């Protein structure tokens, strides 16, 4: 079984991002970049399927400029067999990413596609669902457990009321949630081996996809700073402030 895993290059989750002075975008100068945490979980799940003898090949694919090859190489060091970069300039919106991934699926014909449920930069939670619609494949989103057996994949997913398990016929798409697994660290020998693994580069034209933008980013600004808390002398003062200042009770 061939498994395709999508990974995205984002600002490291430990870094506190800042908006540019003109509000046009996030300031990325000298900022540490990394694999999107949900994508890292997706890579780990695919590698575990290979280690269990279920998957025969794991392919890591990323959409972006040449810099995203760093994250593909990291995925290779974590256990993926080969990588694919779809070369685009600048940021691309979820619909375009889904179309490009559909083009890769048409070329590679994987039985299982695993994506992070969302990226920590755009925070859209759209690509997996759009890809399922474009590829006409069943999808299990927000997966906290994945079990592949007899041409099907059982996905336990987190919903508001608890857990729901869906059974999908392969080929299928799964998007990962935080509690699915804990990603491993790449060892130095595997990092060195990853440099020699195959990494193919495609353009949107190779996949028959036109990169067009339907969204315009208007402004980026930090959230408003929270006011400092205050101490009150007694319950009566607390109720008075909640009623007359915060106006949250009547």
Short mmCIF file of C-alpha atoms in Angstrom, two decimals:
data_model
loop_
_atom_site.label_atom_id
_atom_site.label_comp_id
_atom_site.label_asym_id
_atom_site.label_seq_id
_atom_site.Cartn_x
_atom_site.Cartn_y
_atom_site.Cartn_z
CA UNK A 1 0.00 0.00 0.00
CA UNK A 2 1.34 3.41 -1.01
CA UNK A 3 0.80 6.28 1.44
CA UNK A 4 1.02 9.95 0.44
CA UNK A 5 1.64 12.49 3.20
CA UNK A 6 1.31 16.25 2.72
CA UNK A 7 3.59 18.50 4.77
CA UNK A 8 3.68 22.28 5.05
CA UNK A 9 6.47 24.69 5.94
CA UNK A 10 5.36 27.04 8.73
CA UNK A 11 6.88 29.20 11.44
CA UNK A 12 8.05 26.98 14.32
CA UNK A 13 5.31 26.75 16.93
CA UNK A 14 7.72 27.91 19.65
CA UNK A 15 8.30 31.23 17.90
CA UNK A 16 6.18 34.25 18.76
CA UNK A 17 5.33 35.79 15.39
CA UNK A 18 5.13 39.52 14.73
CA UNK A 19 3.22 41.44 12.09
CA UNK A 20 5.12 43.72 9.74
CA UNK A 21 4.98 47.43 10.50
CA UNK A 22 2.75 48.07 7.48
CA UNK A 23 0.40 45.20 8.42
CA UNK A 24 0.86 43.51 5.04
CA UNK A 25 1.98 40.13 6.40
CA UNK A 26 3.86 38.28 9.12
CA UNK A 27 7.54 39.20 9.55
CA UNK A 28 9.55 36.10 8.58
CA UNK A 29 13.04 37.63 8.68
CA UNK A 30 15.41 35.34 10.61
CA UNK A 31 12.46 33.28 11.89
CA UNK A 32 12.87 29.55 12.49
CA UNK A 33 10.71 27.45 10.18
CA UNK A 34 9.53 23.88 10.72
CA UNK A 35 7.02 21.24 9.64
CA UNK A 36 3.48 22.11 10.62
CA UNK A 37 2.85 20.10 13.85
CA UNK A 38 -0.27 18.39 12.47
CA UNK A 39 1.67 17.41 9.33
CA UNK A 40 4.41 15.96 11.51
CA UNK A 41 1.78 13.76 13.17
CA UNK A 42 0.66 12.67 9.69
CA UNK A 43 4.22 11.68 8.78
CA UNK A 44 4.57 9.70 12.01
CA UNK A 45 1.33 7.81 11.37
CA UNK A 46 2.41 6.90 7.83
CA UNK A 47 5.81 5.69 9.05
CA UNK A 48 4.14 3.59 11.74
CA UNK A 49 1.95 1.97 9.09
CA UNK A 50 5.09 1.10 7.16
CA UNK A 51 6.81 -0.28 10.25
CA UNK A 52 3.73 -2.44 10.90
CA UNK A 53 4.04 -3.93 7.41
CA UNK A 54 0.81 -2.32 6.18
CA UNK A 55 2.34 0.39 3.99
CA UNK A 56 5.03 -0.41 1.44
CA UNK A 57 6.03 3.15 0.54
CA UNK A 58 5.62 6.57 2.16
CA UNK A 59 5.84 9.67 -0.04
CA UNK A 60 6.13 13.15 1.48
CA UNK A 61 4.82 16.00 -0.68
CA UNK A 62 4.94 19.74 -0.09
CA UNK A 63 3.71 22.76 -2.03
CA UNK A 64 5.87 25.88 -2.07
CA UNK A 65 9.16 27.38 -3.17
CA UNK A 66 12.55 25.67 -2.90
CA UNK A 67 12.79 26.36 0.85
CA UNK A 68 10.08 23.76 1.57
CA UNK A 69 12.56 21.05 0.51
CA UNK A 70 13.97 21.42 4.02
CA UNK A 71 10.71 20.12 5.48
CA UNK A 72 10.53 17.35 2.89
CA UNK A 73 14.06 16.24 3.87
CA UNK A 74 13.00 16.28 7.52
CA UNK A 75 10.08 14.01 6.60
CA UNK A 76 12.52 11.70 4.81
CA UNK A 77 14.68 11.64 7.94
CA UNK A 78 11.62 10.69 9.98
CA UNK A 79 11.05 7.65 7.76
CA UNK A 80 9.42 8.67 4.48
CA UNK A 81 10.89 6.91 1.41
CA UNK A 82 10.89 9.72 -1.14
CA UNK A 83 9.73 13.28 -1.53
CA UNK A 84 7.87 15.46 -4.02
CA UNK A 85 7.95 19.25 -4.18
CA UNK A 86 5.29 21.09 -6.16
CA UNK A 87 7.07 24.35 -6.91
CA UNK A 88 5.01 27.53 -6.53
CA UNK A 89 5.91 31.11 -5.81
CA UNK A 90 4.64 32.70 -2.62
CA UNK A 91 1.74 31.44 -0.55
CA UNK A 92 -1.12 29.52 -2.13
CA UNK A 93 -4.65 29.18 -0.80
CA UNK A 94 -6.18 25.86 0.36
CA UNK A 95 -8.19 25.27 -2.84
CA UNK A 96 -5.09 25.57 -5.02
CA UNK A 97 -3.14 23.27 -2.67
CA UNK A 98 -5.96 20.73 -2.89
CA UNK A 99 -5.91 20.88 -6.70
CA UNK A 100 -2.14 20.42 -6.78
CA UNK A 101 -2.34 17.46 -4.37
CA UNK A 102 -5.07 15.99 -6.59
CA UNK A 103 -2.59 16.20 -9.48
CA UNK A 104 0.02 14.33 -7.42
CA UNK A 105 -2.58 11.69 -6.47
CA UNK A 106 -3.37 11.17 -10.16
CA UNK A 107 0.33 10.56 -10.84
CA UNK A 108 1.16 8.41 -7.82
CA UNK A 109 -2.16 6.56 -7.23
CA UNK A 110 -1.75 6.17 -3.44
CA UNK A 111 -4.17 4.03 -1.47
CA UNK A 112 -4.09 6.35 1.54
CA UNK A 113 -3.52 10.11 1.80
CA UNK A 114 -2.76 11.59 5.22
CA UNK A 115 -2.76 15.32 5.98
CA UNK A 116 -2.69 17.45 9.09
CA UNK A 117 -6.18 18.69 9.92
CA UNK A 118 -4.98 22.31 9.63
CA UNK A 119 -1.85 24.44 9.51
CA UNK A 120 -0.91 26.70 12.41
CA UNK A 121 -0.37 29.71 10.14
CA UNK A 122 -3.48 29.92 7.97
CA UNK A 123 -5.53 27.85 10.45
CA UNK A 124 -8.09 27.17 7.70
CA UNK A 125 -8.85 23.44 8.15
CA UNK A 126 -9.96 23.20 4.49
CA UNK A 127 -7.40 21.40 2.34
CA UNK A 128 -8.22 17.82 3.38
CA UNK A 129 -11.94 18.27 2.84
CA UNK A 130 -11.47 20.01 -0.51
CA UNK A 131 -9.08 17.29 -1.64
CA UNK A 132 -11.61 14.60 -0.73
CA UNK A 133 -14.23 16.31 -2.89
CA UNK A 134 -11.86 16.84 -5.84
CA UNK A 135 -10.46 13.30 -5.75
CA UNK A 136 -13.85 11.72 -5.02
CA UNK A 137 -12.37 9.83 -2.08
CA UNK A 138 -13.88 9.09 1.32
CA UNK A 139 -12.43 11.12 4.16
CA UNK A 140 -12.01 10.78 7.91
CA UNK A 141 -11.18 14.09 9.56
CA UNK A 142 -9.79 14.91 13.04
CA UNK A 143 -8.44 11.36 13.43
CA UNK A 144 -7.37 10.23 16.90
CA UNK A 145 -6.93 6.58 15.80
CA UNK A 146 -6.35 4.98 12.40
CA UNK A 147 -6.66 1.24 11.73
CA UNK A 148 -6.14 -0.18 8.22
CA UNK A 149 -7.55 -3.65 7.48
CA UNK A 150 -9.05 -5.62 4.58
CA UNK A 151 -9.11 -2.79 2.06
CA UNK A 152 -10.68 -0.37 4.52
CA UNK A 153 -9.50 2.19 7.05
CA UNK A 154 -11.32 2.72 10.35
CA UNK A 155 -10.91 6.27 11.58
CA UNK A 156 -11.85 7.24 15.11
CA UNK A 157 -12.48 10.96 15.01
CA UNK A 158 -13.02 13.56 17.69
CA UNK A 159 -16.38 15.33 17.62
CA UNK A 160 -18.17 17.65 20.04
CA UNK A 161 -20.07 14.80 21.66
CA UNK A 162 -17.07 12.48 22.08
CA UNK A 163 -15.67 9.98 19.57
CA UNK A 164 -17.07 8.73 16.27
CA UNK A 165 -15.64 5.86 14.21
CA UNK A 166 -16.10 5.82 10.43
CA UNK A 167 -15.15 3.01 8.07
CA UNK A 168 -13.77 4.14 4.71
CA UNK A 169 -13.08 2.09 1.61
CA UNK A 170 -9.56 2.60 0.27
CA UNK A 171 -8.36 4.77 -1.39
CA UNK A 172 -9.21 7.34 1.28
CA UNK A 173 -8.10 10.58 2.90
CA UNK A 174 -7.37 11.03 6.61
CA UNK A 175 -6.65 14.29 8.44
CA UNK A 176 -4.85 14.01 11.77
CA UNK A 177 -5.63 15.47 15.18
CA UNK A 178 -3.20 16.07 18.04
CA UNK A 179 -3.99 12.89 19.99
CA UNK A 180 -3.30 10.48 17.12
CA UNK A 181 0.35 9.94 18.06
CA UNK A 182 3.54 11.58 19.32
CA UNK A 183 6.04 12.24 16.52
CA UNK A 184 9.57 10.88 16.89
CA UNK A 185 12.80 12.85 16.63
CA UNK A 186 15.00 12.40 13.57
CA UNK A 187 18.30 10.73 14.41
CA UNK A 188 21.57 12.02 12.95
CA UNK A 189 22.17 8.87 10.82
CA UNK A 190 18.66 9.19 9.35
CA UNK A 191 19.21 12.89 8.65
CA UNK A 192 22.34 11.98 6.68
CA UNK A 193 20.51 9.20 4.81
CA UNK A 194 17.67 11.58 3.95
CA UNK A 195 20.06 13.73 1.90
CA UNK A 196 20.45 10.87 -0.58
CA UNK A 197 16.78 9.95 -0.87
CA UNK A 198 14.86 10.79 -4.05
CA UNK A 199 13.16 14.18 -4.21
CA UNK A 200 11.25 15.03 -7.38
CA UNK A 201 10.17 18.55 -8.32
CA UNK A 202 6.98 19.24 -10.26
CA UNK A 203 5.48 22.49 -11.47
CA UNK A 204 1.74 23.21 -11.50
CA UNK A 205 1.88 22.89 -15.30
CA UNK A 206 3.23 19.34 -14.91
CA UNK A 207 0.10 18.54 -12.92
CA UNK A 208 -2.27 20.41 -15.22
CA UNK A 209 -3.23 22.95 -12.57
CA UNK A 210 -3.55 26.71 -13.01
CA UNK A 211 -2.50 28.61 -9.89
CA UNK A 212 -5.04 31.38 -9.49
CA UNK A 213 -5.92 33.35 -6.37
CA UNK A 214 -9.49 33.71 -5.15
CA UNK A 215 -8.58 35.29 -1.82
CA UNK A 216 -6.87 38.57 -0.97
CA UNK A 217 -5.13 39.14 2.34
CA UNK A 218 -6.23 42.55 3.52
CA UNK A 219 -4.32 43.05 6.74
CA UNK A 220 -2.34 41.26 9.46
CA UNK A 221 -2.41 42.65 12.97
CA UNK A 222 -1.69 41.28 16.45
CA UNK A 223 -4.58 40.69 18.84
CA UNK A 224 -5.46 43.49 21.22
CA UNK A 225 -3.52 43.39 24.46
CA UNK A 226 -5.49 42.18 27.44
CA UNK A 227 -6.01 44.63 30.28
CA UNK A 228 -4.43 43.80 33.60
CA UNK A 229 -6.70 42.22 36.20
CA UNK A 230 -7.74 43.95 39.41
CA UNK A 231 -8.50 42.81 42.92
CA UNK A 232 -11.85 43.49 44.55
CA UNK A 233 -12.50 43.83 48.28
CA UNK A 234 -15.62 41.70 48.49
CA UNK A 235 -18.41 39.97 46.58
CA UNK A 236 -20.56 43.09 46.46
CA UNK A 237 -17.83 45.03 44.64
CA UNK A 238 -17.32 42.12 42.24
CA UNK A 239 -21.04 41.99 41.40
CA UNK A 240 -21.12 45.77 40.96
CA UNK A 241 -18.22 45.72 38.48
CA UNK A 242 -19.66 42.77 36.55
CA UNK A 243 -22.97 44.56 36.34
CA UNK A 244 -21.98 48.17 35.70
CA UNK A 245 -18.52 48.01 34.10
CA UNK A 246 -18.26 44.65 32.30
CA UNK A 247 -22.05 44.55 31.79
CA UNK A 248 -22.03 40.73 31.69
CA UNK A 249 -24.84 40.37 34.21
CA UNK A 250 -28.00 42.34 34.71
#
